[in-house]
Structures are given as C-alpha cells and as structure tokens.
Amino acid sequence: YVVFSGYFSGDSYTDDFINIYNANTYSAGYVYFPTSATTDYNAVTSTWTNNYQVIYKANVMIEKIPEMNISEEAKNHWMGIARYFRAMGYSSMVKVYGGVPYMEGVTDPADVETLYKDRDSYQFVAEKILEDFQFALDNVRTDDTKRQVNKYVVGAYMSREMLYHATWLKYHGSNIGSNSQAVSADVIKKMLQGAINGAEVVMKSGKFAIGNTYTALFATDDLWNNPEIIWYREY
C-alpha cells in the first residue's frame, strides 16, 4: 500500500488541507508540497520510514533470488517484481524530498557509513528508478493470475512516474533554489522515452479501453476483466 499511497491521498498536497492544518497536533492537513523543500521534511517521517522498508525488502529479494532453485523465467519475473517495488518506493520519496540516499543493495545495520550517507541527487535517483522500471517491464509476466502485479501494471505506473520525474527535472532543473542546474536534454529524453515505453505496453496490448458506465466502474463486486481497469483493490 505504501508505494501507492500518493494515489489515494493526493489531496494532501493541495491548499484545501493547508486551510485546516493544526500545527500542534498534526491532526489534519500539511504545510509542505512535494519536492519543495531543499533541506528536510520535519512534519511527517512516515514517507521516509515506510518506503525504505519497501526498498529494503526489495533489495533482499534482489540479493536472494539468484540463489533460488527456480527457472530462469521465474527468477527474472520475481526480480522484476522486486525492482518494480523498489522503483515505486524511491519514486514516492523523491516526489517529497527531492534527492534521497540511494541504497543499491541490502544494508548491514552495523554499516553506519552507508546508513548515514549523504543523499544522492534527484536526477541520479530518477535514472535508477527508470532502470528498475525498464527491467520490470521487460521481465514481469503478462499474466500471473488475479490481483498480482503484471507487465501492464508495471507499464501503467512506469508511464505515470517517469512522466512526472522527466517534466519536473526539465522545468525545475536539478533542485529548487539558486543552486539548481539545468538537466541535459538527453537525460530528459531518456526519461520521457521510459514513460512512452510503459504506456505503449499497455496501449498496444489490446486489453484495455475507456468507456464503462459509472456502475461498471464503481458499483460492481468484481473489477476483474473490466477493460478499463489495470490495477485495483479487491474487497
């Protein structure tokens, strides 16, 4: 749920919430906006903690999968799943913090130097996110039964997340503030191509189409096989 929370709580970043913010209890609303702070983000730490938990688990999977007694196809699929969730975890964080420390592998709790390393740049992390998404897009199964992440789920999120990062870096530069530097056109083009790659997998599959009724989308017991639905929560 953590890596998808921005989708379900997007209004947290609007002025509707700022108007009802309680500075003493933090009971409602926030006074920050995504990637607007250049130093820290003191009001809420759950975004940091929860997403690094996802990233740690993904890195454990990435480390252990090559040793497993399963087929190469299965290894590539589950490696893709791990890298998809790692991409989503980092994507959620850079939207809020800008640059964050990028952990390539499983971090030893005794490795203080790595645990307290400086944060990497937004651009560096965004390029790593793109690498993970592309691997997942190339290797995750097109159908792994109901309610499982598949290639089309990866493609849809890859398109949305990379479009965000590409355009943010294009129009803001490397950071917010006087020390911001322009990001090269080649890097922006590569990230936008990532968004295109994800979208095309979904669009060219022939599995999805817009045009349901309100009832079909919002008042049915099961959204499985609904052509307008790529990823959903079942109750």
Tab-separated table of C-alpha atoms in Angstrom:
chain	number	residue	atom	x	y	z
A	1	TYR	CA	0.000	0.000	0.000
A	2	VAL	CA	2.784	2.421	0.923
A	3	VAL	CA	4.152	2.886	-2.564
A	4	PHE	CA	0.673	3.631	-3.900
A	5	SER	CA	-0.358	5.996	-1.107
A	6	GLY	CA	0.196	9.123	-3.185
A	7	TYR	CA	-2.597	7.995	-5.472
A	8	PHE	CA	-5.065	7.563	-2.605
A	9	SER	CA	-4.108	10.708	-0.688
A	10	GLY	CA	-3.214	13.174	-3.414
A	11	ASP	CA	-5.370	15.899	-1.882
A	12	SER	CA	-2.891	16.068	0.998
A	13	TYR	CA	-0.794	18.326	-1.218
A	14	THR	CA	-3.487	20.902	-2.003
A	15	ASP	CA	-4.408	24.149	-0.292
A	16	ASP	CA	-7.656	22.522	0.897
A	17	PHE	CA	-5.633	20.745	3.565
A	18	ILE	CA	-3.427	23.676	4.470
A	19	ASN	CA	-6.524	25.630	5.484
A	20	ILE	CA	-7.373	23.082	8.189
A	21	TYR	CA	-3.859	22.324	9.384
A	22	ASN	CA	-3.343	22.101	13.158
A	23	ALA	CA	0.287	22.921	13.964
A	24	ASN	CA	0.097	21.385	17.443
A	25	THR	CA	-1.457	18.003	16.735
A	26	TYR	CA	-0.798	17.416	13.006
A	27	SER	CA	-4.348	16.067	13.056
A	28	ALA	CA	-5.254	17.177	9.542
A	29	GLY	CA	-3.535	18.586	6.530
A	30	TYR	CA	0.048	19.534	5.821
A	31	VAL	CA	2.133	22.617	5.207
A	32	TYR	CA	4.523	21.073	2.710
A	33	PHE	CA	4.389	20.459	-1.006
A	34	PRO	CA	6.177	17.709	-2.952
A	35	THR	CA	9.893	18.344	-3.566
A	36	SER	CA	9.577	21.970	-2.477
A	37	ALA	CA	11.987	21.652	0.448
A	38	THR	CA	15.714	21.733	-0.203
A	39	THR	CA	16.810	20.501	3.213
A	40	ASP	CA	14.367	18.489	5.286
A	41	TYR	CA	10.771	17.462	5.887
A	42	ASN	CA	10.134	17.573	9.592
A	43	ALA	CA	6.374	17.296	9.994
A	44	VAL	CA	5.924	13.690	8.880
A	45	THR	CA	8.519	10.899	8.746
A	46	SER	CA	6.312	8.001	7.648
A	47	THR	CA	7.015	8.602	3.960
A	48	TRP	CA	10.718	8.059	4.636
A	49	THR	CA	10.349	5.103	7.001
A	50	ASN	CA	7.666	3.193	5.144
A	51	ASN	CA	9.245	3.475	1.714
A	52	TYR	CA	12.684	2.455	2.938
A	53	GLN	CA	11.012	-0.622	4.433
A	54	VAL	CA	9.696	-1.472	0.967
A	55	ILE	CA	13.106	-0.783	-0.586
A	56	TYR	CA	14.895	-2.949	1.983
A	57	LYS	CA	12.559	-5.872	1.276
A	58	ALA	CA	13.027	-5.402	-2.461
A	59	ASN	CA	16.817	-5.399	-2.044
A	60	VAL	CA	16.622	-8.618	-0.009
A	61	MET	CA	14.654	-10.219	-2.844
A	62	ILE	CA	17.157	-8.986	-5.434
A	63	GLU	CA	20.026	-10.469	-3.397
A	64	LYS	CA	18.377	-13.848	-2.715
A	65	ILE	CA	16.573	-14.641	-5.994
A	66	PRO	CA	19.704	-15.667	-7.972
A	67	GLU	CA	20.379	-18.414	-5.386
A	68	MET	CA	16.874	-19.910	-5.620
A	69	ASN	CA	16.180	-23.271	-7.259
A	70	ILE	CA	13.628	-21.949	-9.747
A	71	SER	CA	13.569	-21.460	-13.504
A	72	GLU	CA	15.304	-18.525	-15.168
A	73	GLU	CA	11.898	-17.227	-16.252
A	74	ALA	CA	10.706	-17.277	-12.634
A	75	LYS	CA	13.899	-15.616	-11.420
A	76	ASN	CA	13.540	-12.823	-13.970
A	77	HIS	CA	9.862	-12.354	-13.150
A	78	TRP	CA	10.389	-12.067	-9.390
A	79	MET	CA	13.484	-9.943	-9.880
A	80	GLY	CA	11.247	-7.663	-11.962
A	81	ILE	CA	8.646	-7.565	-9.185
A	82	ALA	CA	11.317	-6.605	-6.649
A	83	ARG	CA	12.733	-3.905	-8.888
A	84	TYR	CA	9.233	-2.582	-9.630
A	85	PHE	CA	8.532	-2.098	-5.932
A	86	ARG	CA	11.977	-0.576	-5.385
A	87	ALA	CA	11.263	1.879	-8.190
A	88	MET	CA	7.901	2.771	-6.680
A	89	GLY	CA	9.435	3.263	-3.237
A	90	TYR	CA	12.104	5.647	-4.481
A	91	SER	CA	9.632	7.383	-6.767
A	92	SER	CA	7.345	8.126	-3.826
A	93	MET	CA	10.217	9.573	-1.824
A	94	VAL	CA	11.837	11.808	-4.427
A	95	LYS	CA	8.455	13.426	-5.059
A	96	VAL	CA	8.515	14.568	-1.446
A	97	TYR	CA	12.185	15.032	-0.563
A	98	GLY	CA	13.973	15.585	-3.847
A	99	GLY	CA	17.266	13.677	-3.604
A	100	VAL	CA	17.469	10.782	-1.130
A	101	PRO	CA	20.219	8.295	-0.181
A	102	TYR	CA	20.104	5.531	-2.801
A	103	MET	CA	20.684	2.046	-1.365
A	104	GLU	CA	21.802	-0.285	-4.149
A	105	GLY	CA	21.745	-3.450	-2.033
A	106	VAL	CA	20.911	-4.837	1.399
A	107	THR	CA	22.368	-2.545	4.051
A	108	ASP	CA	24.103	-4.038	7.060
A	109	PRO	CA	22.649	-2.408	10.215
A	110	ALA	CA	26.217	-2.109	11.517
A	111	ASP	CA	27.358	-0.208	8.423
A	112	VAL	CA	26.936	3.252	9.868
A	113	GLU	CA	28.756	4.943	6.998
A	114	THR	CA	26.216	3.642	4.468
A	115	LEU	CA	23.223	4.175	6.733
A	116	TYR	CA	24.129	7.837	7.198
A	117	LYS	CA	25.471	8.539	3.717
A	118	ASP	CA	24.635	11.838	2.046
A	119	ARG	CA	21.595	11.869	-0.166
A	120	ASP	CA	22.030	11.322	-3.883
A	121	SER	CA	20.683	13.824	-6.370
A	122	TYR	CA	17.118	13.740	-7.662
A	123	GLN	CA	18.446	13.133	-11.173
A	124	PHE	CA	20.622	10.184	-10.077
A	125	VAL	CA	17.739	8.516	-8.229
A	126	ALA	CA	15.308	9.184	-11.089
A	127	GLU	CA	17.667	7.467	-13.534
A	128	LYS	CA	17.897	4.472	-11.181
A	129	ILE	CA	14.094	4.394	-10.984
A	130	LEU	CA	13.970	4.263	-14.773
A	131	GLU	CA	16.436	1.338	-14.856
A	132	ASP	CA	14.312	-0.641	-12.382
A	133	PHE	CA	11.084	0.086	-14.221
A	134	GLN	CA	12.574	-0.934	-17.568
A	135	PHE	CA	13.865	-4.226	-16.161
A	136	ALA	CA	10.464	-4.934	-14.664
A	137	LEU	CA	8.709	-4.029	-17.902
A	138	ASP	CA	10.959	-6.430	-19.820
A	139	ASN	CA	10.637	-9.357	-17.393
A	140	VAL	CA	7.419	-9.325	-15.338
A	141	ARG	CA	4.776	-11.747	-16.595
A	142	THR	CA	1.861	-10.510	-18.661
A	143	ASP	CA	-0.494	-12.614	-16.530
A	144	ASP	CA	0.379	-14.033	-13.122
A	145	THR	CA	-3.217	-14.695	-12.039
A	146	LYS	CA	-5.718	-12.371	-10.429
A	147	ARG	CA	-4.616	-9.465	-8.196
A	148	GLN	CA	-0.921	-9.904	-8.967
A	149	VAL	CA	1.371	-7.250	-10.404
A	150	ASN	CA	1.789	-7.925	-14.117
A	151	LYS	CA	3.522	-6.254	-17.064
A	152	TYR	CA	0.588	-3.893	-17.624
A	153	VAL	CA	0.572	-2.692	-14.021
A	154	VAL	CA	4.299	-2.016	-14.353
A	155	GLY	CA	3.769	-0.200	-17.652
A	156	ALA	CA	0.994	1.998	-16.315
A	157	TYR	CA	2.943	3.127	-13.254
A	158	MET	CA	6.164	3.468	-15.229
A	159	SER	CA	4.429	5.830	-17.614
A	160	ARG	CA	2.948	7.975	-14.858
A	161	GLU	CA	6.025	8.113	-12.628
A	162	MET	CA	8.580	8.748	-15.364
A	163	LEU	CA	6.435	11.455	-16.926
A	164	TYR	CA	6.392	13.180	-13.536
A	165	HIS	CA	10.150	12.931	-12.983
A	166	ALA	CA	11.075	13.900	-16.544
A	167	THR	CA	8.924	17.012	-16.549
A	168	TRP	CA	9.859	18.022	-13.004
A	169	LEU	CA	13.553	17.879	-13.830
A	170	LYS	CA	13.001	19.586	-17.177
A	171	TYR	CA	11.188	22.601	-15.736
A	172	HIS	CA	12.841	22.864	-12.294
A	173	GLY	CA	16.353	21.663	-13.000
A	174	SER	CA	18.389	19.583	-10.593
A	175	ASN	CA	16.974	21.175	-7.455
A	176	ILE	CA	14.841	24.013	-6.177
A	177	GLY	CA	16.660	27.217	-5.353
A	178	SER	CA	19.589	29.259	-6.560
A	179	ASN	CA	21.922	26.252	-6.883
A	180	SER	CA	19.669	24.434	-9.351
A	181	GLN	CA	21.286	23.411	-12.613
A	182	ALA	CA	19.638	22.506	-15.898
A	183	VAL	CA	19.317	18.784	-16.614
A	184	SER	CA	20.583	17.780	-20.051
A	185	ALA	CA	18.110	17.261	-22.869
A	186	ASP	CA	19.460	13.726	-23.397
A	187	VAL	CA	18.581	12.731	-19.831
A	188	ILE	CA	15.109	14.253	-20.098
A	189	LYS	CA	14.543	12.499	-23.444
A	190	LYS	CA	15.596	9.165	-21.925
A	191	MET	CA	13.137	9.567	-19.053
A	192	LEU	CA	10.314	10.620	-21.354
A	193	GLN	CA	11.082	7.589	-23.519
A	194	GLY	CA	10.651	5.492	-20.391
A	195	ALA	CA	7.182	6.967	-19.928
A	196	ILE	CA	6.419	6.151	-23.572
A	197	ASN	CA	7.731	2.590	-23.201
A	198	GLY	CA	5.442	1.941	-20.248
A	199	ALA	CA	2.399	3.483	-21.901
A	200	GLU	CA	2.882	1.630	-25.170
A	201	VAL	CA	2.950	-1.768	-23.456
A	202	VAL	CA	-0.489	-1.021	-22.039
A	203	MET	CA	-1.915	0.660	-25.127
A	204	LYS	CA	-0.709	-1.927	-27.640
A	205	SER	CA	-1.867	-4.911	-25.604
A	206	GLY	CA	-5.445	-4.509	-26.801
A	207	LYS	CA	-6.662	-5.477	-23.337
A	208	PHE	CA	-7.834	-2.077	-22.141
A	209	ALA	CA	-10.357	0.508	-23.295
A	210	ILE	CA	-12.208	3.508	-21.858
A	211	GLY	CA	-15.968	3.662	-21.911
A	212	ASN	CA	-17.589	1.884	-18.948
A	213	THR	CA	-20.666	3.133	-17.143
A	214	TYR	CA	-20.405	4.554	-13.638
A	215	THR	CA	-21.991	1.394	-12.258
A	216	ALA	CA	-19.478	-0.840	-14.005
A	217	LEU	CA	-16.593	1.103	-12.503
A	218	PHE	CA	-17.807	1.987	-9.019
A	219	ALA	CA	-20.710	-0.260	-8.035
A	220	THR	CA	-19.728	-3.782	-9.055
A	221	ASP	CA	-18.456	-6.535	-6.782
A	222	ASP	CA	-15.571	-7.596	-9.002
A	223	LEU	CA	-13.491	-5.485	-11.406
A	224	TRP	CA	-11.624	-8.500	-12.808
A	225	ASN	CA	-11.734	-8.450	-16.630
A	226	ASN	CA	-13.196	-4.940	-16.704
A	227	PRO	CA	-11.389	-3.447	-19.741
A	228	GLU	CA	-10.997	-0.040	-18.080
A	229	ILE	CA	-9.190	-1.438	-15.040
A	230	ILE	CA	-5.443	-2.112	-14.929
A	231	TRP	CA	-4.871	-2.393	-11.168
A	232	TYR	CA	-7.462	-2.481	-8.429
A	233	ARG	CA	-8.078	-3.419	-4.822
A	234	GLU	CA	-10.475	-6.268	-4.166
A	235	TYR	CA	-12.747	-6.226	-1.123
